[in-house]
Coordinates of C-alpha atoms in Angstrom, one line a residue:
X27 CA 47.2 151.2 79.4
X28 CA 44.1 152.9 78.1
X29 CA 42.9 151.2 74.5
X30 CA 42.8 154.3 73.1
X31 CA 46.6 155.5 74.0
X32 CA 47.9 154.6 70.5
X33 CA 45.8 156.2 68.4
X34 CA 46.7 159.7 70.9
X35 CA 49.8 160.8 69.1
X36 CA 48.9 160.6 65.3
X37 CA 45.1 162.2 66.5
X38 CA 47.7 165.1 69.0
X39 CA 49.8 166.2 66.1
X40 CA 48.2 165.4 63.0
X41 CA 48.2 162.3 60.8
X42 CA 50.3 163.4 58.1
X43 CA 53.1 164.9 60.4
X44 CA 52.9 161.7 62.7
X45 CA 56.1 160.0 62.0
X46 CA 54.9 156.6 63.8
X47 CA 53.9 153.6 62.2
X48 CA 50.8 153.1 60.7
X49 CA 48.4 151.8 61.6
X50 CA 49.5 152.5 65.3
X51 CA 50.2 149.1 67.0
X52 CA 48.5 148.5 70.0
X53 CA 48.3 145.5 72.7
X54 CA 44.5 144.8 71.1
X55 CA 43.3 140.9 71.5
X56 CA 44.0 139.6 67.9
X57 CA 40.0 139.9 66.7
X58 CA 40.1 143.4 67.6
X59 CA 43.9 144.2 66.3
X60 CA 42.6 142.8 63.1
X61 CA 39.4 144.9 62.7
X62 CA 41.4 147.8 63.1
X63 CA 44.0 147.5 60.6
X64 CA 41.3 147.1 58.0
X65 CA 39.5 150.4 59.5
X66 CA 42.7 152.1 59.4
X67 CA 43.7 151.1 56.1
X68 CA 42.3 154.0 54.1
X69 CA 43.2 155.9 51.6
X70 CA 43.7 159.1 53.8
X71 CA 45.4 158.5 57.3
X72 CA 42.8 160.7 58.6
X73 CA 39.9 158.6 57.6
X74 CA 41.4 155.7 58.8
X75 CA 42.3 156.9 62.3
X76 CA 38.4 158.4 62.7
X77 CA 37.7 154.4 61.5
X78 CA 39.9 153.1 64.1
X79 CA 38.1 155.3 67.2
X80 CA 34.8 154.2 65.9
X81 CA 35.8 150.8 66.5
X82 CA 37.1 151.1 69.4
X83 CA 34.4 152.7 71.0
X84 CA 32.2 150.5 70.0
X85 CA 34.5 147.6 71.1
X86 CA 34.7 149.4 74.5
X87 CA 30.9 149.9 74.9
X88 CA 30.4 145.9 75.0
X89 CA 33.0 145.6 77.3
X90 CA 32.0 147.5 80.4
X91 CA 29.8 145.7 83.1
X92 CA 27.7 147.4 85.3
X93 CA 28.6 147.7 88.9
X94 CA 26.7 144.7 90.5
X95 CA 23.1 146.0 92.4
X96 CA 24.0 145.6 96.1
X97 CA 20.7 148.0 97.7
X98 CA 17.2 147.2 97.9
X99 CA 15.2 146.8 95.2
X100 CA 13.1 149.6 94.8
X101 CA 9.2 149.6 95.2
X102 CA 7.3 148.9 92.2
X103 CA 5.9 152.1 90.7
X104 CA 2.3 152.7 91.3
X105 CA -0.4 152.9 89.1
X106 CA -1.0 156.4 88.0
X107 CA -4.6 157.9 89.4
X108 CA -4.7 160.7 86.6
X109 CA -5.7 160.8 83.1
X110 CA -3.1 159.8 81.3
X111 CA -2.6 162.0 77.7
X112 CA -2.3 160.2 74.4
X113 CA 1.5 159.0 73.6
X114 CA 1.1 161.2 70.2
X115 CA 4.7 161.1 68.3
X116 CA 4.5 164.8 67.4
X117 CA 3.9 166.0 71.0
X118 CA 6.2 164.0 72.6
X119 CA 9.0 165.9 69.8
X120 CA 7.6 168.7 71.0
X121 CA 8.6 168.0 74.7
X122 CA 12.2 166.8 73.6
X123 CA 12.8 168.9 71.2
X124 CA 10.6 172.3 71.2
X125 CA 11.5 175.7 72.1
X126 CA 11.3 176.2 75.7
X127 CA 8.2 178.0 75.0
X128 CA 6.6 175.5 73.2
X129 CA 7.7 173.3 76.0
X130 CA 6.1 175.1 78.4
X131 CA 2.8 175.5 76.7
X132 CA 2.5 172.2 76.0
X133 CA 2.9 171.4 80.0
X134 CA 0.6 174.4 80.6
X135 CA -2.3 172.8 78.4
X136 CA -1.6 169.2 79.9
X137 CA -2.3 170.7 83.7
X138 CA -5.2 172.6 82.6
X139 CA -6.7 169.6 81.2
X140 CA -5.8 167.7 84.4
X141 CA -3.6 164.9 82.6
X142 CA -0.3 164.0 83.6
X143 CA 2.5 162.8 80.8
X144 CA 2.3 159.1 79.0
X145 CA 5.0 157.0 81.1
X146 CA 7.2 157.3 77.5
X147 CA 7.3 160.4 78.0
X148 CA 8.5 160.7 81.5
X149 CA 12.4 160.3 80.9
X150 CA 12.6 162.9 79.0
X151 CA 10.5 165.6 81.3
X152 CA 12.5 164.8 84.1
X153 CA 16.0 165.5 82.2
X154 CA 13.8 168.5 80.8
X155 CA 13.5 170.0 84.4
X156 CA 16.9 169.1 85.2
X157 CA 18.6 171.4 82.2
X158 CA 16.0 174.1 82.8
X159 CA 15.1 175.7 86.3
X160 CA 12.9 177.8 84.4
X161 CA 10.2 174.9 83.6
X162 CA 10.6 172.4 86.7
X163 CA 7.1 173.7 88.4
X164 CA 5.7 172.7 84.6
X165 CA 7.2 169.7 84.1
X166 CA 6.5 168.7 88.0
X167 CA 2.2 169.7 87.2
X168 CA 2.5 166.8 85.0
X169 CA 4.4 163.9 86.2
X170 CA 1.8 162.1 88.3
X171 CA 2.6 159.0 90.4
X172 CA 4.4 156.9 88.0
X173 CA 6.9 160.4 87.3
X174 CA 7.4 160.8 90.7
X175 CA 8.6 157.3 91.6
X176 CA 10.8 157.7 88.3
X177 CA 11.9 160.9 90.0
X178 CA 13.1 159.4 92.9
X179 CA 15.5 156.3 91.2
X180 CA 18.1 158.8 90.0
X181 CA 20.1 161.8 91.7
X182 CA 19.9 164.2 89.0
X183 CA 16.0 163.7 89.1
X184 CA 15.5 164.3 92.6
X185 CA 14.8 168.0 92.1
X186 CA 11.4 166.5 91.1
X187 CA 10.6 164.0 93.5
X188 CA 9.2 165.9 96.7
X189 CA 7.6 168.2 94.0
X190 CA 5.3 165.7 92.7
X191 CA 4.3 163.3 95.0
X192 CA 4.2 166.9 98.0
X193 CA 0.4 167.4 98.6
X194 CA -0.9 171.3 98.9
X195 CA -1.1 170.9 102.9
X196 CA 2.0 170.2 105.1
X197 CA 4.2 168.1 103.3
X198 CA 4.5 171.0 100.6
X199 CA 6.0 173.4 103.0
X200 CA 8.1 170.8 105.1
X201 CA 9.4 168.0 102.0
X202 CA 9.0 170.1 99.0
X203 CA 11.9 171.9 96.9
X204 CA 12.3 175.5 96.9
X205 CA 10.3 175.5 93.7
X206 CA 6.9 173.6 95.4
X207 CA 7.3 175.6 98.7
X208 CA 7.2 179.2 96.8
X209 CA 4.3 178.1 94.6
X210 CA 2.4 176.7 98.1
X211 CA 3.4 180.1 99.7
X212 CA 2.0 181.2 96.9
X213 CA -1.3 179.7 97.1
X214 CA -1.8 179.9 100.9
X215 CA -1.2 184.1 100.1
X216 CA -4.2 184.3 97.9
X217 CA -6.2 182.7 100.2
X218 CA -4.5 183.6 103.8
X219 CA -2.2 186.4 103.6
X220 CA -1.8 186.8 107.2
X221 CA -1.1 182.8 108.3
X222 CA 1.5 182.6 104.9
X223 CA 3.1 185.5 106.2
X224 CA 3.4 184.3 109.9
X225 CA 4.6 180.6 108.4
X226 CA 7.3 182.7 106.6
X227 CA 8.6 184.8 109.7
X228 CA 8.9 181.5 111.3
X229 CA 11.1 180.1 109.1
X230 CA 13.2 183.0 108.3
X231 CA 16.3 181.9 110.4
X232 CA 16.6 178.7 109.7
X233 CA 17.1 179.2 105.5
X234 CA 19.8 180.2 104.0
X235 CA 20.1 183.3 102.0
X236 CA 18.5 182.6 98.1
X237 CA 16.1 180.6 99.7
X238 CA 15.3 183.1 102.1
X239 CA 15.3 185.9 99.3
X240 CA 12.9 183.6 97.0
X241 CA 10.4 182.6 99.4
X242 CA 10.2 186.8 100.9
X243 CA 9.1 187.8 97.1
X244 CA 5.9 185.4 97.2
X245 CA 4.5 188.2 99.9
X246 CA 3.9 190.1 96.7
X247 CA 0.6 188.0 96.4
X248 CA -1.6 189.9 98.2
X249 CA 1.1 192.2 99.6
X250 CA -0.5 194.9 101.9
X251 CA 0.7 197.2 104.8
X252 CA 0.0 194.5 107.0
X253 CA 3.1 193.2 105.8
X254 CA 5.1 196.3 106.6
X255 CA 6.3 195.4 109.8
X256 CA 8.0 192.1 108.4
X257 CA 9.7 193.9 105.5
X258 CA 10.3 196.5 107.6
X259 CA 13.0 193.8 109.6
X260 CA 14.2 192.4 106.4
X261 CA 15.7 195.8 105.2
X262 CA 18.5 194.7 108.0
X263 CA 18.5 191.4 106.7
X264 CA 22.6 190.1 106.2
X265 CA 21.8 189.2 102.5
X266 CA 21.9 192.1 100.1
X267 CA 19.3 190.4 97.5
X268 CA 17.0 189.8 100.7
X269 CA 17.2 193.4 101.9
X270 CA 16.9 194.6 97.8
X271 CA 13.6 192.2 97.6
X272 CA 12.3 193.4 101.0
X273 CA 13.2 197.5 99.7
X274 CA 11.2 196.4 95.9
X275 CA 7.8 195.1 98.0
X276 CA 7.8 198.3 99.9
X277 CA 8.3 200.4 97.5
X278 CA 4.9 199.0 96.6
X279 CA 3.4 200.5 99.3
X280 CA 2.7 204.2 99.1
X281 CA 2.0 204.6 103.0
X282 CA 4.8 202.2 104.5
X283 CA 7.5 204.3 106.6
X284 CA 10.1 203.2 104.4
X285 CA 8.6 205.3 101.3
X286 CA 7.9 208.2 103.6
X287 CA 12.0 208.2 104.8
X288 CA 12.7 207.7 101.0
X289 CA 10.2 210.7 100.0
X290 CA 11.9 212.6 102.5
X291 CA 15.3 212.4 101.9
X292 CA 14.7 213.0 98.2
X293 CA 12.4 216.0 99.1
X294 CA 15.7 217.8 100.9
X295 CA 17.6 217.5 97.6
X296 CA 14.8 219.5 95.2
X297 CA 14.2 223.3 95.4
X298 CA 12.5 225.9 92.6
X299 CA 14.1 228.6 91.2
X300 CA 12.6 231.2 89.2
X301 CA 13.6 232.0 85.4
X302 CA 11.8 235.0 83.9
X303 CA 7.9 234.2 84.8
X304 CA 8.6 230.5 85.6
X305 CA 9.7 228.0 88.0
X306 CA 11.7 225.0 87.3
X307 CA 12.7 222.1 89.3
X308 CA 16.4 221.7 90.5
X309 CA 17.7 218.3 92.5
X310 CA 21.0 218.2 93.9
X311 CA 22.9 215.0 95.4
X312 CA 23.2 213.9 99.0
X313 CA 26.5 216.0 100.4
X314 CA 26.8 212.8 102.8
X315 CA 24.9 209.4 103.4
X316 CA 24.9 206.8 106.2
X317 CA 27.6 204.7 106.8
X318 CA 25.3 201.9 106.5
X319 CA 24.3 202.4 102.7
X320 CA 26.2 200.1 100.6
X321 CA 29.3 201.3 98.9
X322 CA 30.2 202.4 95.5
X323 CA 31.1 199.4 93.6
X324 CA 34.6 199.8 92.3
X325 CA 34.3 199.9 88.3
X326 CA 30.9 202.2 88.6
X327 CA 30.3 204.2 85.8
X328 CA 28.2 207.0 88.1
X329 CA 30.0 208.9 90.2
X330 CA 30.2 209.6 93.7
X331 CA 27.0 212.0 94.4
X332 CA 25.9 210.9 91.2
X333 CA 25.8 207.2 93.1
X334 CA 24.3 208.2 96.0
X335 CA 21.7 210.1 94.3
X336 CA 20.7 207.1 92.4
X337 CA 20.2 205.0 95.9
X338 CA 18.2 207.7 97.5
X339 CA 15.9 208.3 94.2
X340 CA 15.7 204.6 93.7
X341 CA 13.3 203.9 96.7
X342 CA 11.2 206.6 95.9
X343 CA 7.3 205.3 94.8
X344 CA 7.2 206.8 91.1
X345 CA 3.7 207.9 91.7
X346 CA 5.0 210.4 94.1
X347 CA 7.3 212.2 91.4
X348 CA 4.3 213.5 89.2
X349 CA 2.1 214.6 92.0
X350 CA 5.1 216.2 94.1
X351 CA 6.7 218.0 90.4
X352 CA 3.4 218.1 88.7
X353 CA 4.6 216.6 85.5
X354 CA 4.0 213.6 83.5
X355 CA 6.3 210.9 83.3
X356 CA 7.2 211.9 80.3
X357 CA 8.4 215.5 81.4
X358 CA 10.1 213.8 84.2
X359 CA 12.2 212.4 81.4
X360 CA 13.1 215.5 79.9
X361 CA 13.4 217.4 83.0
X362 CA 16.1 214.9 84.0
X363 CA 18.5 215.5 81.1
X364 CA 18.1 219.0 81.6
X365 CA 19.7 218.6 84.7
X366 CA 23.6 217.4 85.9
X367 CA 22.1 213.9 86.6
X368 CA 20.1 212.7 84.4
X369 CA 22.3 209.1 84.4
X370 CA 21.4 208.9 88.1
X371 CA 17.6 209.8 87.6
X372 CA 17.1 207.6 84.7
X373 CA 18.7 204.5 85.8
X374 CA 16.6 205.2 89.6
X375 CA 13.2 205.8 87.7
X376 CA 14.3 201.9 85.7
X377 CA 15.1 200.5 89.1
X378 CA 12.0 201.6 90.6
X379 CA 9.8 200.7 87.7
X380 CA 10.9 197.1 87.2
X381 CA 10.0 196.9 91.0
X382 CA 6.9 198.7 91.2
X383 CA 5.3 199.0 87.4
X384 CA 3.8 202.0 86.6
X385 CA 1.6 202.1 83.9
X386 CA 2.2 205.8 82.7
X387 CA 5.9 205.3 83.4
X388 CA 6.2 202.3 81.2
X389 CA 4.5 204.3 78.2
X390 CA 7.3 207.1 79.0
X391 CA 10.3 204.4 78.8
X392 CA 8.4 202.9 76.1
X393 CA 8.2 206.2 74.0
X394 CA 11.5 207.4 74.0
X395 CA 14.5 205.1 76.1
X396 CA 16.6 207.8 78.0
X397 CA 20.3 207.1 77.4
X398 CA 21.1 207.3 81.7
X399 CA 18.8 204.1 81.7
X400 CA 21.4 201.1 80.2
X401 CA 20.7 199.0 77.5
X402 CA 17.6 199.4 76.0
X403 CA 15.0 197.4 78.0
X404 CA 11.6 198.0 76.2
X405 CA 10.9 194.8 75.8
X406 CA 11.2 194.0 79.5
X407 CA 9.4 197.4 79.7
X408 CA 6.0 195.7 77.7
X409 CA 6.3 192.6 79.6
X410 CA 4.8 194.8 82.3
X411 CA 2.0 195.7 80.7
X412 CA -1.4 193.9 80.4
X413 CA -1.0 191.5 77.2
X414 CA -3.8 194.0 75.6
X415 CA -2.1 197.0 76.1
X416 CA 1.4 195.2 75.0
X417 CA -0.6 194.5 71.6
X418 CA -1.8 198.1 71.3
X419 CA 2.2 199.2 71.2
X420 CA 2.7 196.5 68.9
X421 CA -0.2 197.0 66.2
X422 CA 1.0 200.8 66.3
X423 CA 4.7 199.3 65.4
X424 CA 3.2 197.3 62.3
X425 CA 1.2 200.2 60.9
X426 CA 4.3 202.6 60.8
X427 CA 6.9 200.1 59.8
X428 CA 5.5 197.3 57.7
X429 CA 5.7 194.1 57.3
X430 CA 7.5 192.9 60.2
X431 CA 10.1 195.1 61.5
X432 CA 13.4 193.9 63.5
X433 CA 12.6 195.7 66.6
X434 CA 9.3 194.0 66.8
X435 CA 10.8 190.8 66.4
X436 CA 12.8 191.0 69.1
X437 CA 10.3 192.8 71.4
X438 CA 7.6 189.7 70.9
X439 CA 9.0 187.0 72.6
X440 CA 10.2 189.1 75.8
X441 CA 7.2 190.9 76.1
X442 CA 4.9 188.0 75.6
X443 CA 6.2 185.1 78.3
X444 CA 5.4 181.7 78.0
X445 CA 2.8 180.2 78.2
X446 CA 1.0 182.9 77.0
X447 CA 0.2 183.8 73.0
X448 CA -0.9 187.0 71.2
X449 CA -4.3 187.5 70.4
X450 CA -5.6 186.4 66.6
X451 CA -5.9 189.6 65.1
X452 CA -2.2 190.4 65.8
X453 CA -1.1 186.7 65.6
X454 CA -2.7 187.0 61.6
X455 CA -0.8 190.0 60.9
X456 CA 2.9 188.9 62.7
X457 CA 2.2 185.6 60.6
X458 CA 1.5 187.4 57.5
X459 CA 4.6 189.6 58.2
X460 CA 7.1 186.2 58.6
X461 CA 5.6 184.9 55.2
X462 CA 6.4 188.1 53.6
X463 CA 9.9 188.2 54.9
X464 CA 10.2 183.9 54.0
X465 CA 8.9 184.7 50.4
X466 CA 12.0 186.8 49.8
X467 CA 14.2 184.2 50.2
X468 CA 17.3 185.6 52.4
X469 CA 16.3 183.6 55.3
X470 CA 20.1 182.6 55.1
X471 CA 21.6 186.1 56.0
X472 CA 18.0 187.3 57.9
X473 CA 20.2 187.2 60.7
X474 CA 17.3 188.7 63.1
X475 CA 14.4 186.2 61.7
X476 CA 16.2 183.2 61.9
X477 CA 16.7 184.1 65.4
X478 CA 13.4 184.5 66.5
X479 CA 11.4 182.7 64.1
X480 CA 11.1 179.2 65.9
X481 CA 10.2 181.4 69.1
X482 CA 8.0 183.8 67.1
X483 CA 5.9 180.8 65.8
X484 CA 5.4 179.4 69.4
X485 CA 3.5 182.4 70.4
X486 CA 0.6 182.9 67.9
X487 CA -2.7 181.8 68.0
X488 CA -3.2 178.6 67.4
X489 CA -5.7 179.9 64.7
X490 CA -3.1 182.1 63.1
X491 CA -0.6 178.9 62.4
X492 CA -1.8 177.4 58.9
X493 CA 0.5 179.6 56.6
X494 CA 3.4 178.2 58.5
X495 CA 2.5 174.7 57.9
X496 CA 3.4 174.9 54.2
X497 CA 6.5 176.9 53.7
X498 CA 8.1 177.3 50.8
X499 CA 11.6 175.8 50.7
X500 CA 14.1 177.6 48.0
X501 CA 16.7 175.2 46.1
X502 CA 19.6 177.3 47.3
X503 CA 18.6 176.9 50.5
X504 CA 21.4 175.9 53.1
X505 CA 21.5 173.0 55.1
X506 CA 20.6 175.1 57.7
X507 CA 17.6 177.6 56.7
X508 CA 16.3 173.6 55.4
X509 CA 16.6 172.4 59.2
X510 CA 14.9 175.5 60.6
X511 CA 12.0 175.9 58.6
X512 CA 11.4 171.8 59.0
X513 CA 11.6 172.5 62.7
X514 CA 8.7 175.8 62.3
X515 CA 6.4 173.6 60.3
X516 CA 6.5 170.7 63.2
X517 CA 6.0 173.4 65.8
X518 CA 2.9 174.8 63.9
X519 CA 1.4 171.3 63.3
X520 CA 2.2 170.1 66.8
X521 CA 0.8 173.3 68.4
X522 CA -2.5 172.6 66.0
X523 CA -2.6 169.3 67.6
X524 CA -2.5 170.2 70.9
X525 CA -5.1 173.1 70.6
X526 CA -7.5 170.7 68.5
X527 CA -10.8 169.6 69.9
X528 CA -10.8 166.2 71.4
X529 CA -6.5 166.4 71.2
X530 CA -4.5 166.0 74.3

């Protein structure tokens, strides 16, 4: 019988409707028995049972044995090569306990400096990795020796192992995790497109299908028609996301036969008409499509023609819609809702930008966010952009909607990734903008700020960070606005830290 069986029915239906005795008896050695009558023995039953489990968890904690070591005794670690960073309390918080992107930067600035994590610190990476997929290349930069022979003593740390101890030559491509074998395809594209893209064709048909679909999107570095041929075979490929990754990276290349097939299908559905002493523009469906195009999907909202237009537009270069329509994006917009399918149009033109940015189509979307397109994706929309230009839309939001408005709050961390940050002059005015909003005191129903406000002060300059050091806390605040702006004014002195001369 379990230890804790007794205490299950009065915890099950409730202490006060539990018509047991109490305390529960239980077949407890005496010592223990005895320890938790007097737990139990509170004035409300329900205190008293809560009293009881504590005991008896702690009871049987320092009974279990661990299962006796019958393997080899690992190798001893080896001594770490690599500068070493300073075991600073507030950083290693930061690792544990930081926003991802805080996380991340503080990784990012360890590599850069070419030091690899204090060995206290190592646990705590390597469970960080485990959680988050996102931040594994990161964390693995920064493990040295002494994290990779950590890595390798536990299952669940594995993922790092062959990551950190892989060189950049063979034993990257032949031992590493998908993680280390994109970023080494990576590499080997910037500097040999051609030999990265034969080492990939090789390998093709022995991987199964995500790794397949992962490793075919590194031939965007350096992607070029030479790699036509390659893609041109992957658009048969038995994985749809491999085929859809193939179809994004040619779309990306103007001259590839693939656009010219898309630009001419799409060129059969337009035709002019004349009104009065103009032309305009008129696109109609497909009346058929192959029988190898992939099927309506049972609950889509577009319908039939409307679905199959959205295919056939989708693959279409966007450069080729202004200078085959002679208008701007923009007009191409409104053009579109002037028609019978402007959900089809819209949601193609989305597709094909998020595959193949466009800088005059992302100002388009970004001025006005046609309704055929989804959910509003402007933020994703920025993230496109060159951080400058990002920062131009943003200073124009602050000057027509001062101090800080919602949308902008939202828009910052998406269109900003980590490990990046904004520049001073717009990290001074965002910080100005939270301390303005703070001052008033709602913090507790700014629903939208306290949302974003840890993220928010993990992506300003470094310069831009004093004012959030020394917030002022409000007596009514709750327990929780307390907690949060404790945690902004560690982030902004531990991100001073790190970015201070002679700091890790």
């Amino acid at each position: 019988m379990s230890a804790w069986a007794p205490l299950l029915p009065p915890a099950l239906v409730g202490t006060e409707r539990h018509s047991g005795a109490w305390p529960p008896a239980g077949g407890w050695p005496a010592e223990v028995g005895a320890v938790l009558q007097a737990a139990s023995a509170a004035p409300a039953r329900a205190t008293g049972l809560l009293r009881a489990a504590g005991v008896l968890a702690v009871v049987q904690t320092a009974s279990e044995f661990g299962q006796a070591w019958t393997a080899p005794l690992p190798t001893a670690a080896p001594a770490e090569t690599q500068p070493i960073a300073p075991d600073e309390p507030l950083l290693g918080w930061l690792l544990r306990e930081g926003v991802p992107r805080v996380q991340h930067e503080l990784l990012a600035v360890l590599a850069a400096r070419g030091q690899v994590l204090p060995g206290a610190w190592l646990p705590a990476a390597l469970e960080l990795g485990r959680r988050s997929t996102a931040l594994r290349a990161p964390v693995a930069a920064v493990l040295g020796a002494r994290g990779a022979w950590l890595a390798a003593q536990r299952d669940d740390w594995r993922w790092a192992a062959s990551t950190a101890t892989a060189d950049d030559g063979e034993a990257a491509w032949t031992e590493g995790t998908l993680v280390q074998r994109s970023a080494w395809l990576r590499q080997q594209r910037s500097q040999a497109p051609a030999a990265a893209r034969e080492r990939l064709a090789a390998a093709l048909h022995e991987l199964p299908a995500n790794e397949r679909a992962e490793l075919v999107a590194t031939l965007a570095t350096g992607l070029s028609d030479a790699d036509e041929a390659l893609l041109d075979t992957l658009l048969q490929d038995r994985s749809r996301e491999v085929r859809q990754t193939a179809a994004a990276l040619l779309q990306r290349l103007p001259g590839s036969a693939f656009a010219a097939r898309a630009i001419a299908t799409i060129e059969a559905l337009l035709k002019q008409e004349r009104v009065l002493l103009r032309k305009r523009w008129l696109i109609e469906p497909p009346a058929t499509v192959p029988a190898t195009d992939p099927a309506r999907p049972k609950h889509e909202p577009l319908g039939e023609r409307a679905w199959w237009l959205y295919m056939a537009a989708r693959q279409v270069p966007l450069a080729w819609w202004p200078q085959h329509l002679g208008q701007t994006p923009a007009e191409l917009l409104r053009w579109a809702e002037s028609t019978d399918w402007a959900d089809a149009l819209h949601r193609a033109w989305r597709d094909a930008l998020f595959a193949a940015p466009e800088p005059a189509w992302c100002a388009a979307f970004l001025r006005h966010w046609p309704r055929g397109a989804g959910p509003d994706q402007r933020a994703a929309v920025l993230a496109l952009l060159p951080l400058p230009e990002r920062e131009a839309h943003w200073q124009a939001q602050l000057d027509t909607d001062p101090p800080l408005p919602d949308a902008l709050l939202m828009q910052l961390g998406a269109g900003c990734p980590s490990p990046q940050h904004l520049s001073l002059p717009l990290s001074q005015r965002v910080a100005a903008g939270l301390c303005q909003r703070l001052v008033q005191g709602h913090l507790a129903t700014d629903w939208p700020l306290r949302e974003n406000l840890a993220d928010i002060t993990g992506l300003l300059h470094p310069l831009a960070l004093p004012p959030l050091r020394t917030l002022t806390h409000h007596p009514d605040d709750t327990p929780a606005v307390t907690a949060l702006l404790h945690t902004v004014q560690r982030i902004a002195t531990a991100r001073g830290l790190l970015h201070a001369a002679g700091s890790p």
